[in-house]
Amino acid sequence: MELYQSEQHLLEMQLRADYYRARIAFLEEVTTKGIEQVSDQRKRQQEASQALRPGLKLTAAQ
């Protein structure tokens, strides 16, 4: 059981490290390019990924 818990803890720490790496990369990009360019670029990426999955749409919960 201790081995399993240790493995789970290690996976959590890896996810946390990936999260902070992504945040740092985002902040560095904003610092160099400016928030407008980064925002526009992310919006285009999001639209492109949604175009790849045309059958999936979010709807409001009733």
mmCIF file of N, CA and C in Angstrom:
data_model
loop_
_atom_site.group_PDB
_atom_site.id
_atom_site.type_symbol
_atom_site.label_atom_id
_atom_site.label_comp_id
_atom_site.label_asym_id
_atom_site.label_seq_id
_atom_site.Cartn_x
_atom_site.Cartn_y
_atom_site.Cartn_z
ATOM 1 N N MET A 1 0.818 -1.195 0.000
ATOM 2 C CA MET A 1 0.000 0.000 0.000
ATOM 3 C C MET A 1 0.864 1.261 0.000
ATOM 4 N N GLU A 2 1.970 1.216 0.719
ATOM 5 C CA GLU A 2 2.864 2.370 0.754
ATOM 6 C C GLU A 2 3.449 2.649 -0.616
ATOM 7 N N LEU A 3 3.764 1.590 -1.365
ATOM 8 C CA LEU A 3 4.309 1.762 -2.708
ATOM 9 C C LEU A 3 3.280 2.450 -3.603
ATOM 10 N N TYR A 4 2.039 2.013 -3.531
ATOM 11 C CA TYR A 4 0.972 2.624 -4.316
ATOM 12 C C TYR A 4 0.820 4.104 -3.964
ATOM 13 N N GLN A 5 0.807 4.421 -2.687
ATOM 14 C CA GLN A 5 0.668 5.814 -2.256
ATOM 15 C C GLN A 5 1.858 6.651 -2.718
ATOM 16 N N SER A 6 3.037 6.060 -2.675
ATOM 17 C CA SER A 6 4.231 6.774 -3.134
ATOM 18 C C SER A 6 4.154 7.043 -4.631
ATOM 19 N N GLU A 7 3.682 6.070 -5.382
ATOM 20 C CA GLU A 7 3.532 6.254 -6.826
ATOM 21 C C GLU A 7 2.500 7.338 -7.130
ATOM 22 N N GLN A 8 1.401 7.338 -6.395
ATOM 23 C CA GLN A 8 0.374 8.356 -6.591
ATOM 24 C C GLN A 8 0.909 9.745 -6.249
ATOM 25 N N HIS A 9 1.670 9.825 -5.182
ATOM 26 C CA HIS A 9 2.279 11.094 -4.788
ATOM 27 C C HIS A 9 3.248 11.574 -5.864
ATOM 28 N N LEU A 10 4.032 10.675 -6.416
ATOM 29 C CA LEU A 10 4.976 11.022 -7.473
ATOM 30 C C LEU A 10 4.229 11.532 -8.704
ATOM 31 N N LEU A 11 3.147 10.869 -9.083
ATOM 32 C CA LEU A 11 2.352 11.317 -10.227
ATOM 33 C C LEU A 11 1.757 12.701 -9.977
ATOM 34 N N GLU A 12 1.274 12.937 -8.773
ATOM 35 C CA GLU A 12 0.748 14.255 -8.415
ATOM 36 C C GLU A 12 1.815 15.330 -8.545
ATOM 37 N N MET A 13 3.005 15.032 -8.058
ATOM 38 C CA MET A 13 4.088 16.006 -8.117
ATOM 39 C C MET A 13 4.519 16.267 -9.562
ATOM 40 N N GLN A 14 4.483 15.246 -10.404
ATOM 41 C CA GLN A 14 4.816 15.443 -11.817
ATOM 42 C C GLN A 14 3.773 16.325 -12.499
ATOM 43 N N LEU A 15 2.509 16.092 -12.193
ATOM 44 C CA LEU A 15 1.450 16.934 -12.755
ATOM 45 C C LEU A 15 1.594 18.378 -12.283
ATOM 46 N N ARG A 16 1.897 18.537 -11.019
ATOM 47 C CA ARG A 16 2.079 19.881 -10.472
ATOM 48 C C ARG A 16 3.267 20.582 -11.135
ATOM 49 N N ALA A 17 4.359 19.859 -11.356
ATOM 50 C CA ALA A 17 5.525 20.441 -12.015
ATOM 51 C C ALA A 17 5.183 20.836 -13.452
ATOM 52 N N ASP A 18 4.436 19.989 -14.170
ATOM 53 C CA ASP A 18 4.014 20.322 -15.531
ATOM 54 C C ASP A 18 3.144 21.571 -15.549
ATOM 55 N N TYR A 19 2.254 21.671 -14.565
ATOM 56 C CA TYR A 19 1.383 22.836 -14.460
ATOM 57 C C TYR A 19 2.201 24.114 -14.298
ATOM 58 N N TYR A 20 3.167 24.096 -13.394
ATOM 59 C CA TYR A 20 3.964 25.293 -13.165
ATOM 60 C C TYR A 20 4.875 25.597 -14.340
ATOM 61 N N ARG A 21 5.373 24.575 -15.039
ATOM 62 C CA ARG A 21 6.160 24.822 -16.253
ATOM 63 C C ARG A 21 5.312 25.529 -17.303
ATOM 64 N N ALA A 22 4.062 25.090 -17.452
ATOM 65 C CA ALA A 22 3.164 25.710 -18.423
ATOM 66 C C ALA A 22 2.860 27.158 -18.037
ATOM 67 N N ARG A 23 2.665 27.413 -16.751
ATOM 68 C CA ARG A 23 2.411 28.792 -16.295
ATOM 69 C C ARG A 23 3.607 29.683 -16.567
ATOM 70 N N ILE A 24 4.798 29.189 -16.281
ATOM 71 C CA ILE A 24 6.007 29.977 -16.513
ATOM 72 C C ILE A 24 6.177 30.259 -17.992
ATOM 73 N N ALA A 25 5.960 29.242 -18.841
ATOM 74 C CA ALA A 25 6.072 29.438 -20.287
ATOM 75 C C ALA A 25 5.069 30.477 -20.770
ATOM 76 N N PHE A 26 3.837 30.422 -20.243
ATOM 77 C CA PHE A 26 2.819 31.398 -20.613
ATOM 78 C C PHE A 26 3.254 32.805 -20.208
ATOM 79 N N LEU A 27 3.726 32.970 -18.984
ATOM 80 C CA LEU A 27 4.127 34.292 -18.512
ATOM 81 C C LEU A 27 5.324 34.831 -19.291
ATOM 82 N N GLU A 28 6.256 33.956 -19.650
ATOM 83 C CA GLU A 28 7.395 34.385 -20.466
ATOM 84 C C GLU A 28 6.925 34.840 -21.840
ATOM 85 N N GLU A 29 5.970 34.102 -22.410
ATOM 86 C CA GLU A 29 5.435 34.471 -23.715
ATOM 87 C C GLU A 29 4.708 35.807 -23.649
ATOM 88 N N VAL A 30 3.929 36.020 -22.601
ATOM 89 C CA VAL A 30 3.232 37.300 -22.428
ATOM 90 C C VAL A 30 4.237 38.429 -22.269
ATOM 91 N N THR A 31 5.312 38.177 -21.543
ATOM 92 C CA THR A 31 6.328 39.199 -21.327
ATOM 93 C C THR A 31 6.998 39.603 -22.632
ATOM 94 N N THR A 32 7.267 38.627 -23.496
ATOM 95 C CA THR A 32 7.976 38.945 -24.737
ATOM 96 C C THR A 32 7.045 39.446 -25.838
ATOM 97 N N LYS A 33 5.855 38.855 -25.970
ATOM 98 C CA LYS A 33 4.966 39.199 -27.088
ATOM 99 C C LYS A 33 3.876 40.190 -26.718
ATOM 100 N N GLY A 34 3.484 40.194 -25.473
ATOM 101 C CA GLY A 34 2.350 41.024 -25.058
ATOM 102 C C GLY A 34 1.099 40.172 -24.951
ATOM 103 N N ILE A 35 0.202 40.584 -24.084
ATOM 104 C CA ILE A 35 -0.979 39.776 -23.789
ATOM 105 C C ILE A 35 -1.912 39.679 -24.989
ATOM 106 N N GLU A 36 -2.000 40.732 -25.806
ATOM 107 C CA GLU A 36 -2.919 40.710 -26.939
ATOM 108 C C GLU A 36 -2.535 39.632 -27.940
ATOM 109 N N GLN A 37 -1.256 39.566 -28.293
ATOM 110 C CA GLN A 37 -0.806 38.565 -29.260
ATOM 111 C C GLN A 37 -0.973 37.157 -28.716
ATOM 112 N N VAL A 38 -0.655 36.951 -27.466
ATOM 113 C CA VAL A 38 -0.779 35.623 -26.859
ATOM 114 C C VAL A 38 -2.246 35.218 -26.805
ATOM 115 N N SER A 39 -3.101 36.149 -26.443
ATOM 116 C CA SER A 39 -4.527 35.858 -26.374
ATOM 117 C C SER A 39 -5.079 35.512 -27.756
ATOM 118 N N ASP A 40 -4.719 36.298 -28.759
ATOM 119 C CA ASP A 40 -5.178 36.020 -30.119
ATOM 120 C C ASP A 40 -4.689 34.669 -30.610
ATOM 121 N N GLN A 41 -3.435 34.355 -30.314
ATOM 122 C CA GLN A 41 -2.863 33.077 -30.731
ATOM 123 C C GLN A 41 -3.594 31.915 -30.063
ATOM 124 N N ARG A 42 -3.874 32.023 -28.780
ATOM 125 C CA ARG A 42 -4.583 30.954 -28.065
ATOM 126 C C ARG A 42 -6.018 30.814 -28.564
ATOM 127 N N LYS A 43 -6.636 31.931 -28.906
ATOM 128 C CA LYS A 43 -8.004 31.879 -29.426
ATOM 129 C C LYS A 43 -8.019 31.131 -30.767
ATOM 130 N N ARG A 44 -7.042 31.409 -31.627
ATOM 131 C CA ARG A 44 -6.960 30.707 -32.915
ATOM 132 C C ARG A 44 -6.725 29.217 -32.707
ATOM 133 N N GLN A 45 -5.869 28.864 -31.758
ATOM 134 C CA GLN A 45 -5.614 27.454 -31.474
ATOM 135 C C GLN A 45 -6.875 26.764 -30.968
ATOM 136 N N GLN A 46 -7.623 27.432 -30.116
ATOM 137 C CA GLN A 46 -8.854 26.862 -29.577
ATOM 138 C C GLN A 46 -9.883 26.674 -30.685
ATOM 139 N N GLU A 47 -10.008 27.649 -31.570
ATOM 140 C CA GLU A 47 -10.951 27.532 -32.680
ATOM 141 C C GLU A 47 -10.551 26.399 -33.613
ATOM 142 N N ALA A 48 -9.250 26.235 -33.842
ATOM 143 C CA ALA A 48 -8.771 25.152 -34.707
ATOM 144 C C ALA A 48 -9.060 23.793 -34.085
ATOM 145 N N SER A 49 -8.881 23.679 -32.786
ATOM 146 C CA SER A 49 -9.138 22.393 -32.138
ATOM 147 C C SER A 49 -10.634 22.082 -32.132
ATOM 148 N N GLN A 50 -11.471 23.098 -32.037
ATOM 149 C CA GLN A 50 -12.911 22.886 -32.099
ATOM 150 C C GLN A 50 -13.350 22.504 -33.501
ATOM 151 N N ALA A 51 -12.653 23.002 -34.514
ATOM 152 C CA ALA A 51 -12.989 22.660 -35.897
ATOM 153 C C ALA A 51 -12.678 21.189 -36.170
ATOM 154 N N LEU A 52 -11.722 20.630 -35.453
ATOM 155 C CA LEU A 52 -11.379 19.221 -35.631
ATOM 156 C C LEU A 52 -12.460 18.313 -35.066
ATOM 157 N N ARG A 53 -13.270 18.827 -34.138
ATOM 158 C CA ARG A 53 -14.337 18.043 -33.507
ATOM 159 C C ARG A 53 -15.680 18.739 -33.721
ATOM 160 N N PRO A 54 -16.166 18.781 -34.953
ATOM 161 C CA PRO A 54 -17.385 19.539 -35.208
ATOM 162 C C PRO A 54 -18.633 18.952 -34.562
ATOM 163 N N GLY A 55 -18.646 17.664 -34.252
ATOM 164 C CA GLY A 55 -19.828 17.043 -33.675
ATOM 165 C C GLY A 55 -20.045 17.351 -32.203
ATOM 166 N N LEU A 56 -19.018 17.811 -31.525
ATOM 167 C CA LEU A 56 -19.112 18.089 -30.094
ATOM 168 C C LEU A 56 -19.393 19.560 -29.856
ATOM 169 N N LYS A 57 -20.478 19.839 -29.149
ATOM 170 C CA LYS A 57 -20.806 21.218 -28.824
ATOM 171 C C LYS A 57 -21.244 21.277 -27.369
ATOM 172 N N LEU A 58 -20.877 22.356 -26.722
ATOM 173 C CA LEU A 58 -21.284 22.560 -25.342
ATOM 174 C C LEU A 58 -22.656 23.196 -25.320
ATOM 175 N N THR A 59 -23.516 22.708 -24.486
ATOM 176 C CA THR A 59 -24.834 23.304 -24.332
ATOM 177 C C THR A 59 -25.062 23.638 -22.871
ATOM 178 N N ALA A 60 -25.932 24.584 -22.636
ATOM 179 C CA ALA A 60 -26.233 24.981 -21.263
ATOM 180 C C ALA A 60 -27.032 23.883 -20.572
ATOM 181 N N ALA A 61 -26.735 23.664 -19.328
ATOM 182 C CA ALA A 61 -27.477 22.660 -18.543
ATOM 183 C C ALA A 61 -28.861 23.207 -18.219
ATOM 184 N N GLN A 62 -29.843 22.348 -18.268
ATOM 185 C CA GLN A 62 -31.197 22.801 -18.001
ATOM 186 C C GLN A 62 -31.665 22.319 -16.654
#
